[in-house]
Amino acid sequence: YLAPLVSNGLSKVLLFPILVQEDCAGVLLLGYRHHRAPTEDDISHGRQLADQVSVAISNLREITRRIQADAQAQYLANYDPLTRLPNRQLFHQCLADALALEGEKRRGAVLLVNLDRFQRVNDTFGPRAGDRLLEEVAGRIDGCVRKDRTMMEQVSVARLGSDQFGVLLTHLPANSESARVAQLLLATIGQPFQVGESQVFLTASVGIALLHTDGTDADLLIRNADAALRAAKEQGRNLCQFYSESMNRSLAARMVLEQQLRAALDREEFLLHYQPQV
């Protein structure tokens, strides 16, 4: 480091350490072209300048640390740490933004993808293997829709829960395009997974709700897509189902029946009879 200074005709050099939290972050060099000895003022000014640089570096490090901490907090608030996909909160915001930007004539859809009987994987191979499998499923879903986005301008994939994923499609050429994407997802998830020395086969169910047609706000669309997902599971799993208003009526009737049954149990309105079968 001294060679360039010497080549410029400097005959004397003062070196001041730049200390940041007792660590040497650098060195301040002051060079002289004449042969006189540095004065006390030279040394005092050099130390003062080195101290100022130390304070500046310390402040910069603290600002950088805060920025990194804020970025990490923002990431943890909006992304799933396992799959690194957006979480439910960010997906909800993306859906709300899409509804706000798109006009009535633009088609889009929300797809809720839920793995069928995934708990059996955790029970058989353990939760760590289950997590690795979820990572691979997330990668397949994200890669599948982004590779096939020739007809879609925007795609958002998120992990909404343990084994549930959300897919937001916008600018669809037709509503039927969402069903084609859903079938493609089912086929992709249906390919075998390697867990240790074993091959695991998974299936999934998909519920579809259409933007504007099945809801004009994010909460309603996700709720209706979830109703369609339940209907797909009730019909045998490993298939996709569009939302219809009858699903919510059926769900409402079922909830009323459950409430009535609970109230009847509390009031001891049930009478049990035993009938022998001979």
CSV table of N, CA, C and O in Angstrom, one decimal, residues 17-26 54 61:
chain,number,residue,atom,x,y,z
A,17,PRO,N,-4.9,4.2,12.9
A,17,PRO,CA,-5.9,3.1,12.8
A,17,PRO,C,-7.3,3.7,12.9
A,17,PRO,O,-7.5,4.6,13.6
A,18,ILE,N,-8.2,3.1,12.1
A,18,ILE,CA,-9.6,3.4,12.1
A,18,ILE,C,-10.3,2.3,12.9
A,18,ILE,O,-10.5,1.2,12.4
A,19,LEU,N,-10.6,2.6,14.2
A,19,LEU,CA,-11.1,1.6,15.0
A,19,LEU,C,-12.7,1.7,15.1
A,19,LEU,O,-13.2,2.8,15.3
A,20,VAL,N,-13.3,0.6,14.9
A,20,VAL,CA,-14.8,0.5,15.0
A,20,VAL,C,-15.1,-0.7,16.0
A,20,VAL,O,-14.8,-1.8,15.7
A,21,GLN,N,-15.6,-0.3,17.1
A,21,GLN,CA,-15.9,-1.3,18.2
A,21,GLN,C,-14.7,-2.2,18.5
A,21,GLN,O,-14.7,-3.4,18.5
A,22,GLU,N,-13.5,-1.5,18.7
A,22,GLU,CA,-12.3,-2.1,19.0
A,22,GLU,C,-11.7,-3.0,17.9
A,22,GLU,O,-10.7,-3.7,18.1
A,23,ASP,N,-12.3,-3.0,16.7
A,23,ASP,CA,-11.7,-3.7,15.6
A,23,ASP,C,-11.1,-2.7,14.6
A,23,ASP,O,-11.7,-1.6,14.4
A,24,CYS,N,-10.0,-3.0,14.0
A,24,CYS,CA,-9.4,-2.2,13.0
A,24,CYS,C,-10.1,-2.3,11.7
A,24,CYS,O,-9.9,-3.3,11.0
A,25,ALA,N,-10.9,-1.3,11.4
A,25,ALA,CA,-11.6,-1.4,10.1
A,25,ALA,C,-10.8,-0.8,8.9
A,25,ALA,O,-11.2,-1.0,7.8
A,26,GLY,N,-9.7,-0.2,9.2
A,26,GLY,CA,-8.9,0.3,8.1
A,26,GLY,C,-7.8,1.2,8.7
A,26,GLY,O,-7.6,1.3,9.9
A,54,SER,N,-14.1,6.7,11.7
A,54,SER,CA,-14.5,5.6,12.5
A,54,SER,C,-16.0,5.8,12.9
A,54,SER,O,-16.8,4.8,12.8
A,61,ARG,N,-22.5,1.0,9.4
A,61,ARG,CA,-22.8,-0.4,9.8
A,61,ARG,C,-24.1,-0.5,10.5
A,61,ARG,O,-24.9,-1.5,10.3
